mmCIF file with all atom_site columns, C-alpha atoms in Angstrom:
data_model
loop_
_atom_site.group_PDB
_atom_site.id
_atom_site.type_symbol
_atom_site.label_atom_id
_atom_site.label_alt_id
_atom_site.label_comp_id
_atom_site.label_asym_id
_atom_site.label_entity_id
_atom_site.label_seq_id
_atom_site.pdbx_PDB_ins_code
_atom_site.Cartn_x
_atom_site.Cartn_y
_atom_site.Cartn_z
_atom_site.occupancy
_atom_site.B_iso_or_equiv
_atom_site.pdbx_formal_charge
_atom_site.auth_seq_id
_atom_site.auth_comp_id
_atom_site.auth_asym_id
_atom_site.auth_atom_id
_atom_site.pdbx_PDB_model_num
ATOM 1   C CA . UNK V 1 1   ? -0.015 0.027  0.126   1.00 82.00 ? 18  UNK V CA 1
ATOM 2   C CA . UNK V 1 2   ? 1.506  3.295  -0.824  1.00 91.00 ? 19  UNK V CA 1
ATOM 3   C CA . UNK V 1 3   ? 1.767  6.336  1.723   1.00 93.00 ? 20  UNK V CA 1
ATOM 4   C CA . UNK V 1 4   ? 1.948  9.920  0.865   1.00 96.00 ? 21  UNK V CA 1
ATOM 5   C CA . UNK V 1 5   ? 4.993  12.044 1.672   1.00 96.00 ? 22  UNK V CA 1
ATOM 6   C CA . UNK V 1 6   ? 4.546  15.502 2.615   1.00 96.00 ? 23  UNK V CA 1
ATOM 7   C CA . UNK V 1 7   ? 6.815  18.569 2.079   1.00 96.00 ? 24  UNK V CA 1
ATOM 8   C CA . UNK V 1 8   ? 7.869  21.126 4.525   1.00 95.00 ? 25  UNK V CA 1
ATOM 9   C CA . UNK V 1 9   ? 4.489  22.916 3.987   1.00 94.00 ? 26  UNK V CA 1
ATOM 10  C CA . UNK V 1 10  ? 2.491  19.937 4.734   1.00 95.00 ? 27  UNK V CA 1
ATOM 11  C CA . UNK V 1 11  ? 1.393  19.377 1.144   1.00 94.00 ? 28  UNK V CA 1
ATOM 12  C CA . UNK V 1 12  ? 1.257  15.720 -0.185  1.00 94.00 ? 29  UNK V CA 1
ATOM 13  C CA . UNK V 1 13  ? 3.952  15.626 -2.945  1.00 94.00 ? 30  UNK V CA 1
ATOM 14  C CA . UNK V 1 14  ? 5.195  12.230 -3.422  1.00 96.00 ? 31  UNK V CA 1
ATOM 15  C CA . UNK V 1 15  ? 4.209  8.723  -2.719  1.00 96.00 ? 32  UNK V CA 1
ATOM 16  C CA . UNK V 1 16  ? 6.313  5.976  -1.049  1.00 97.00 ? 33  UNK V CA 1
ATOM 17  C CA . UNK V 1 17  ? 5.348  2.557  -2.615  1.00 96.00 ? 34  UNK V CA 1
ATOM 18  C CA . UNK V 1 18  ? 7.463  -0.204 -0.868  1.00 95.00 ? 35  UNK V CA 1
ATOM 19  C CA . UNK V 1 19  ? 10.884 0.491  -1.977  1.00 95.00 ? 36  UNK V CA 1
ATOM 20  C CA . UNK V 1 20  ? 9.750  3.010  -4.813  1.00 96.00 ? 37  UNK V CA 1
ATOM 21  C CA . UNK V 1 21  ? 9.271  6.783  -4.693  1.00 97.00 ? 38  UNK V CA 1
ATOM 22  C CA . UNK V 1 22  ? 6.525  7.998  -7.094  1.00 96.00 ? 39  UNK V CA 1
ATOM 23  C CA . UNK V 1 23  ? 5.545  11.672 -8.071  1.00 94.00 ? 40  UNK V CA 1
ATOM 24  C CA . UNK V 1 24  ? 2.050  12.669 -7.620  1.00 91.00 ? 41  UNK V CA 1
ATOM 25  C CA . UNK V 1 25  ? 1.100  11.228 -11.007 1.00 92.00 ? 42  UNK V CA 1
ATOM 26  C CA . UNK V 1 26  ? 2.260  7.690  -10.094 1.00 93.00 ? 43  UNK V CA 1
ATOM 27  C CA . UNK V 1 27  ? 5.400  7.571  -12.039 1.00 94.00 ? 44  UNK V CA 1
ATOM 28  C CA . UNK V 1 28  ? 8.294  5.993  -10.223 1.00 95.00 ? 45  UNK V CA 1
ATOM 29  C CA . UNK V 1 29  ? 11.148 8.681  -9.782  1.00 95.00 ? 46  UNK V CA 1
ATOM 30  C CA . UNK V 1 30  ? 13.369 6.991  -7.275  1.00 96.00 ? 47  UNK V CA 1
ATOM 31  C CA . UNK V 1 31  ? 14.353 4.123  -5.106  1.00 97.00 ? 48  UNK V CA 1
ATOM 32  C CA . UNK V 1 32  ? 14.704 3.207  -1.537  1.00 97.00 ? 49  UNK V CA 1
ATOM 33  C CA . UNK V 1 33  ? 17.499 0.633  -0.499  1.00 96.00 ? 50  UNK V CA 1
ATOM 34  C CA . UNK V 1 34  ? 18.160 0.273  3.027   1.00 95.00 ? 51  UNK V CA 1
ATOM 35  C CA . UNK V 1 35  ? 18.461 3.882  4.492   1.00 95.00 ? 52  UNK V CA 1
ATOM 36  C CA . UNK V 1 36  ? 19.602 5.251  1.000   1.00 97.00 ? 53  UNK V CA 1
ATOM 37  C CA . UNK V 1 37  ? 17.639 7.135  -1.568  1.00 97.00 ? 54  UNK V CA 1
ATOM 38  C CA . UNK V 1 38  ? 18.547 6.859  -5.281  1.00 97.00 ? 55  UNK V CA 1
ATOM 39  C CA . UNK V 1 39  ? 17.311 8.713  -8.540  1.00 95.00 ? 56  UNK V CA 1
ATOM 40  C CA . UNK V 1 40  ? 15.559 6.505  -11.034 1.00 93.00 ? 57  UNK V CA 1
ATOM 41  C CA . UNK V 1 41  ? 18.946 6.172  -12.794 1.00 92.00 ? 58  UNK V CA 1
ATOM 42  C CA . UNK V 1 42  ? 20.551 4.654  -9.655  1.00 94.00 ? 59  UNK V CA 1
ATOM 43  C CA . UNK V 1 43  ? 22.542 7.680  -8.345  1.00 95.00 ? 60  UNK V CA 1
ATOM 44  C CA . UNK V 1 44  ? 22.631 8.501  -4.510  1.00 96.00 ? 61  UNK V CA 1
ATOM 45  C CA . UNK V 1 45  ? 20.497 11.460 -3.711  1.00 96.00 ? 62  UNK V CA 1
ATOM 46  C CA . UNK V 1 46  ? 19.709 11.226 -0.129  1.00 97.00 ? 63  UNK V CA 1
ATOM 47  C CA . UNK V 1 47  ? 18.732 9.156  3.022   1.00 97.00 ? 64  UNK V CA 1
ATOM 48  C CA . UNK V 1 48  ? 15.482 7.620  4.301   1.00 97.00 ? 65  UNK V CA 1
ATOM 49  C CA . UNK V 1 49  ? 15.146 7.134  7.965   1.00 97.00 ? 66  UNK V CA 1
ATOM 50  C CA . UNK V 1 50  ? 12.303 6.880  10.439  1.00 97.00 ? 67  UNK V CA 1
ATOM 51  C CA . UNK V 1 51  ? 9.756  7.774  7.755   1.00 96.00 ? 68  UNK V CA 1
ATOM 52  C CA . UNK V 1 52  ? 11.723 11.029 6.613   1.00 97.00 ? 69  UNK V CA 1
ATOM 53  C CA . UNK V 1 53  ? 13.483 11.496 3.420   1.00 98.00 ? 70  UNK V CA 1
ATOM 54  C CA . UNK V 1 54  ? 16.689 13.729 3.549   1.00 97.00 ? 71  UNK V CA 1
ATOM 55  C CA . UNK V 1 55  ? 18.494 15.236 0.560   1.00 96.00 ? 72  UNK V CA 1
ATOM 56  C CA . UNK V 1 56  ? 21.850 14.975 -0.320  1.00 94.00 ? 73  UNK V CA 1
ATOM 57  C CA . UNK V 1 57  ? 22.792 17.426 2.303   1.00 95.00 ? 74  UNK V CA 1
ATOM 58  C CA . UNK V 1 58  ? 21.182 15.514 5.113   1.00 95.00 ? 75  UNK V CA 1
ATOM 59  C CA . UNK V 1 59  ? 17.920 18.277 5.207   1.00 96.00 ? 76  UNK V CA 1
ATOM 60  C CA . UNK V 1 60  ? 14.650 17.010 5.523   1.00 97.00 ? 77  UNK V CA 1
ATOM 61  C CA . UNK V 1 61  ? 12.643 17.138 2.394   1.00 97.00 ? 78  UNK V CA 1
ATOM 62  C CA . UNK V 1 62  ? 9.573  14.977 2.550   1.00 97.00 ? 79  UNK V CA 1
ATOM 63  C CA . UNK V 1 63  ? 8.093  12.777 5.546   1.00 97.00 ? 80  UNK V CA 1
ATOM 64  C CA . UNK V 1 64  ? 5.393  10.275 6.028   1.00 95.00 ? 81  UNK V CA 1
ATOM 65  C CA . UNK V 1 65  ? 2.261  11.123 8.108   1.00 93.00 ? 82  UNK V CA 1
ATOM 66  C CA . UNK V 1 66  ? 3.338  8.267  10.645  1.00 92.00 ? 83  UNK V CA 1
ATOM 67  C CA . UNK V 1 67  ? 6.971  9.113  10.925  1.00 95.00 ? 84  UNK V CA 1
ATOM 68  C CA . UNK V 1 68  ? 9.151  8.414  13.806  1.00 94.00 ? 85  UNK V CA 1
ATOM 69  C CA . UNK V 1 69  ? 11.833 10.727 13.307  1.00 92.00 ? 86  UNK V CA 1
ATOM 70  C CA . UNK V 1 70  ? 11.936 14.098 14.272  1.00 90.00 ? 87  UNK V CA 1
ATOM 71  C CA . UNK V 1 71  ? 11.392 17.083 11.915  1.00 93.00 ? 88  UNK V CA 1
ATOM 72  C CA . UNK V 1 72  ? 13.147 20.600 12.074  1.00 90.00 ? 89  UNK V CA 1
ATOM 73  C CA . UNK V 1 73  ? 9.397  21.957 12.475  1.00 91.00 ? 90  UNK V CA 1
ATOM 74  C CA . UNK V 1 74  ? 6.197  20.262 12.050  1.00 87.00 ? 91  UNK V CA 1
ATOM 75  C CA . UNK V 1 75  ? 3.689  21.888 9.397   1.00 88.00 ? 92  UNK V CA 1
ATOM 76  C CA . UNK V 1 76  ? 0.007  21.701 9.305   1.00 88.00 ? 93  UNK V CA 1
ATOM 77  C CA . UNK V 1 77  ? -0.717 18.752 7.279   1.00 85.00 ? 94  UNK V CA 1
ATOM 78  C CA . UNK V 1 78  ? -3.191 19.322 4.143   1.00 78.00 ? 95  UNK V CA 1
ATOM 79  C CA . UNK V 1 79  ? -5.453 16.643 3.177   1.00 82.00 ? 96  UNK V CA 1
ATOM 80  C CA . UNK V 1 80  ? -4.497 14.014 0.647   1.00 85.00 ? 97  UNK V CA 1
ATOM 81  C CA . UNK V 1 81  ? -5.447 13.792 -2.856  1.00 87.00 ? 98  UNK V CA 1
ATOM 82  C CA . UNK V 1 82  ? -6.907 10.689 -4.351  1.00 86.00 ? 99  UNK V CA 1
ATOM 83  C CA . UNK V 1 83  ? -4.446 7.782  -5.300  1.00 85.00 ? 100 UNK V CA 1
ATOM 84  C CA . UNK V 1 84  ? -3.251 8.102  -8.883  1.00 89.00 ? 101 UNK V CA 1
ATOM 85  C CA . UNK V 1 85  ? -3.041 4.963  -11.040 1.00 86.00 ? 102 UNK V CA 1
ATOM 86  C CA . UNK V 1 86  ? 0.494  3.374  -10.998 1.00 89.00 ? 103 UNK V CA 1
ATOM 87  C CA . UNK V 1 87  ? 2.029  2.655  -14.303 1.00 81.00 ? 104 UNK V CA 1
ATOM 88  C CA . UNK V 1 88  ? 4.726  0.063  -14.774 1.00 82.00 ? 105 UNK V CA 1
ATOM 89  C CA . UNK V 1 89  ? 7.801  -0.345 -12.793 1.00 86.00 ? 106 UNK V CA 1
ATOM 90  C CA . UNK V 1 90  ? 11.075 0.320  -14.549 1.00 87.00 ? 107 UNK V CA 1
ATOM 91  C CA . UNK V 1 91  ? 13.951 -2.072 -14.197 1.00 85.00 ? 108 UNK V CA 1
ATOM 92  C CA . UNK V 1 92  ? 15.888 -1.473 -10.817 1.00 86.00 ? 109 UNK V CA 1
ATOM 93  C CA . UNK V 1 93  ? 19.146 -0.007 -11.698 1.00 87.00 ? 110 UNK V CA 1
ATOM 94  C CA . UNK V 1 94  ? 22.678 -0.587 -10.257 1.00 88.00 ? 111 UNK V CA 1
ATOM 95  C CA . UNK V 1 95  ? 23.088 1.707  -7.427  1.00 89.00 ? 112 UNK V CA 1
ATOM 96  C CA . UNK V 1 96  ? 25.936 3.927  -7.101  1.00 86.00 ? 113 UNK V CA 1
ATOM 97  C CA . UNK V 1 97  ? 28.148 4.131  -3.787  1.00 84.00 ? 114 UNK V CA 1
ATOM 98  C CA . UNK V 1 98  ? 27.052 5.853  -0.826  1.00 84.00 ? 115 UNK V CA 1
ATOM 99  C CA . UNK V 1 99  ? 28.745 8.961  0.387   1.00 88.00 ? 116 UNK V CA 1
ATOM 100 C CA . UNK V 1 100 ? 29.531 10.064 3.666   1.00 86.00 ? 117 UNK V CA 1
ATOM 101 C CA . UNK V 1 101 ? 26.640 11.694 5.504   1.00 87.00 ? 118 UNK V CA 1
ATOM 102 C CA . UNK V 1 102 ? 26.897 15.347 6.493   1.00 87.00 ? 119 UNK V CA 1
ATOM 103 C CA . UNK V 1 103 ? 25.516 16.522 9.780   1.00 86.00 ? 120 UNK V CA 1
ATOM 104 C CA . UNK V 1 104 ? 21.622 17.078 9.711   1.00 86.00 ? 121 UNK V CA 1
ATOM 105 C CA . UNK V 1 105 ? 20.381 20.573 9.480   1.00 84.00 ? 122 UNK V CA 1
ATOM 106 C CA . UNK V 1 106 ? 16.957 21.931 9.149   1.00 92.00 ? 123 UNK V CA 1
ATOM 107 C CA . UNK V 1 107 ? 14.597 21.781 5.894   1.00 96.00 ? 124 UNK V CA 1
ATOM 108 C CA . UNK V 1 108 ? 16.039 21.190 2.476   1.00 96.00 ? 125 UNK V CA 1
ATOM 109 C CA . UNK V 1 109 ? 15.897 24.284 0.076   1.00 94.00 ? 126 UNK V CA 1
ATOM 110 C CA . UNK V 1 110 ? 14.945 21.814 -2.660  1.00 95.00 ? 127 UNK V CA 1
ATOM 111 C CA . UNK V 1 111 ? 11.343 21.380 -3.692  1.00 94.00 ? 128 UNK V CA 1
ATOM 112 C CA . UNK V 1 112 ? 10.267 17.846 -2.778  1.00 94.00 ? 129 UNK V CA 1
ATOM 113 C CA . UNK V 1 113 ? 8.188  17.385 -5.916  1.00 89.00 ? 130 UNK V CA 1
ATOM 114 C CA . UNK V 1 114 ? 11.244 18.289 -8.260  1.00 92.00 ? 131 UNK V CA 1
ATOM 115 C CA . UNK V 1 115 ? 14.059 16.853 -6.285  1.00 94.00 ? 132 UNK V CA 1
ATOM 116 C CA . UNK V 1 116 ? 13.799 13.720 -8.071  1.00 89.00 ? 133 UNK V CA 1
ATOM 117 C CA . UNK V 1 117 ? 13.531 15.173 -11.518 1.00 81.00 ? 134 UNK V CA 1
ATOM 118 C CA . UNK V 1 118 ? 16.849 17.132 -11.251 1.00 64.00 ? 135 UNK V CA 1
#
């Protein structure tokens, strides 16, 4: 079952579907492998811990409603849109190496909905 991921403003922007991250239209845009987040091409772009996605600078970018990790601040949560139809799943790429993790620090400056498309 897929769960919505919310941005720093409390808006539903992404979907967590097992080990896949989908955009709000249902297209696979990234992968979760353990605590690492990868682009659809297999490039390391962040971390996933306790229901929170962190960007490559280890700043919070999106979170699940039922997260257990702490956020820099907790926004008011908007409603969730209807669940989109899901297309096929692309082949899982080989994943790049994992870089060292910087210290955590606040909210990301990246837009959650666009981060995986960069």
